[in-house]
Short mmCIF file of C-alpha atoms in Angstrom, two decimals:
data_model
loop_
_atom_site.label_atom_id
_atom_site.label_comp_id
_atom_site.label_asym_id
_atom_site.label_seq_id
_atom_site.Cartn_x
_atom_site.Cartn_y
_atom_site.Cartn_z
CA MET A 191 137.17 -27.38 41.73
CA GLU A 192 140.24 -26.87 43.95
CA ASN A 193 139.91 -23.03 43.67
CA GLU A 194 136.34 -23.23 44.86
CA ASN A 195 137.34 -25.17 47.76
CA ILE A 196 140.23 -23.01 48.63
CA ASN A 197 137.95 -19.91 48.33
CA LYS A 198 135.32 -21.46 50.48
CA LEU A 199 138.06 -22.31 53.11
CA LYS A 200 139.24 -18.80 53.08
CA GLU A 201 135.63 -17.47 53.49
CA MET A 202 135.15 -19.84 56.44
CA ILE A 203 138.45 -18.73 57.99
CA ASN A 204 137.64 -15.14 57.57
CA ASN A 205 134.19 -15.71 59.05
CA LEU A 206 135.86 -17.42 62.09
CA VAL A 207 138.28 -14.64 62.47
CA CYS A 208 135.38 -12.15 62.41
CA ILE A 209 133.55 -14.07 65.14
CA SER A 210 136.54 -14.31 67.24
CA LYS A 211 137.18 -10.66 67.08
CA GLU A 212 133.45 -10.03 68.07
CA LYS A 213 133.82 -12.38 70.93
CA ASP A 214 137.10 -10.50 72.16
CA LEU A 215 135.18 -7.32 72.02
CA GLU A 216 132.37 -8.70 74.06
CA ILE A 217 134.90 -10.03 76.57
CA MET A 218 136.58 -6.70 76.84
CA ASP A 219 133.22 -4.94 77.47
CA LEU A 220 132.37 -7.58 80.20
CA LYS A 221 135.75 -6.96 81.80
CA GLU A 222 135.09 -3.15 81.78
CA LYS A 223 131.62 -3.66 83.17
CA LEU A 224 132.99 -5.90 85.93
CA LYS A 225 135.66 -3.41 86.72
CA ARG A 226 132.92 -0.62 86.90
CA GLU A 227 130.73 -2.78 89.20
CA ARG A 228 133.69 -3.46 91.43
CA TYR A 229 134.44 0.31 91.72
CA ASN A 230 130.88 1.22 92.37
CA LYS A 231 130.67 -1.50 95.04
CA ARG A 232 133.79 -0.04 96.75
CA PHE A 233 132.47 3.46 96.51
CA ASP A 234 129.05 2.35 97.94
CA LYS A 235 130.76 0.55 100.87
CA LYS A 236 132.82 3.83 101.59
CA LYS A 237 129.74 5.95 101.29
CA TYR A 238 127.80 3.59 103.75
CA LYS A 239 130.72 3.85 106.31
CA LEU A 240 130.57 7.52 106.17
CA ILE A 241 126.78 7.60 106.59
CA GLU A 242 127.24 5.34 109.52
CA TYR A 243 129.79 7.43 110.99
CA GLU A 244 127.73 10.52 110.55
CA ASN A 245 124.78 8.86 112.16
CA MET A 246 126.98 7.75 115.15
CA VAL A 247 128.00 11.46 115.55
CA LEU A 248 124.45 12.77 115.44
CA MET A 249 123.30 10.26 118.02
CA ASN A 250 126.06 11.20 120.28
CA LYS A 251 125.04 14.82 119.98
CA ILE A 252 121.38 13.87 120.65
CA LYS A 253 122.54 11.94 123.66
CA SER A 254 124.56 14.88 125.00
CA ILE A 255 121.55 17.30 124.36
CA ASN A 256 119.19 14.99 126.38
CA GLU A 257 121.76 14.63 129.13
CA LYS A 258 122.02 18.58 129.29
CA SER A 259 118.21 18.84 129.29
CA ASN A 260 117.83 16.31 132.12
CA MET A 261 120.29 18.45 134.03
CA ASP A 262 118.57 21.75 133.56
CA LYS A 263 115.10 21.56 132.37
CA ASP A 264 114.23 25.19 132.57
CA THR A 265 116.99 26.15 129.92
CA PHE A 266 117.14 23.89 126.92
CA TYR A 267 118.95 25.05 123.84
CA VAL A 268 120.54 23.07 120.83
CA SER A 269 124.06 23.84 119.95
CA PHE A 270 125.72 22.07 116.88
CA SER A 271 129.32 22.70 116.28
#
């Protein structure tokens, strides 16, 4: 009888250890996922800033072209450097 109880306890302990290992793996996966999301967020933010800067440069070029065209309406050409 004692042997059966000991075996049952061993099995329960083994099951708990397995569950614990599975949970540890889940936690590690979630940490990796969070890390990737944070990286993607930073990357998107940098990408947005770059696009914002490019947009500003293009708007300035358009503005200068408009000013040139207003100065000389007969000759109008576009020059992007």
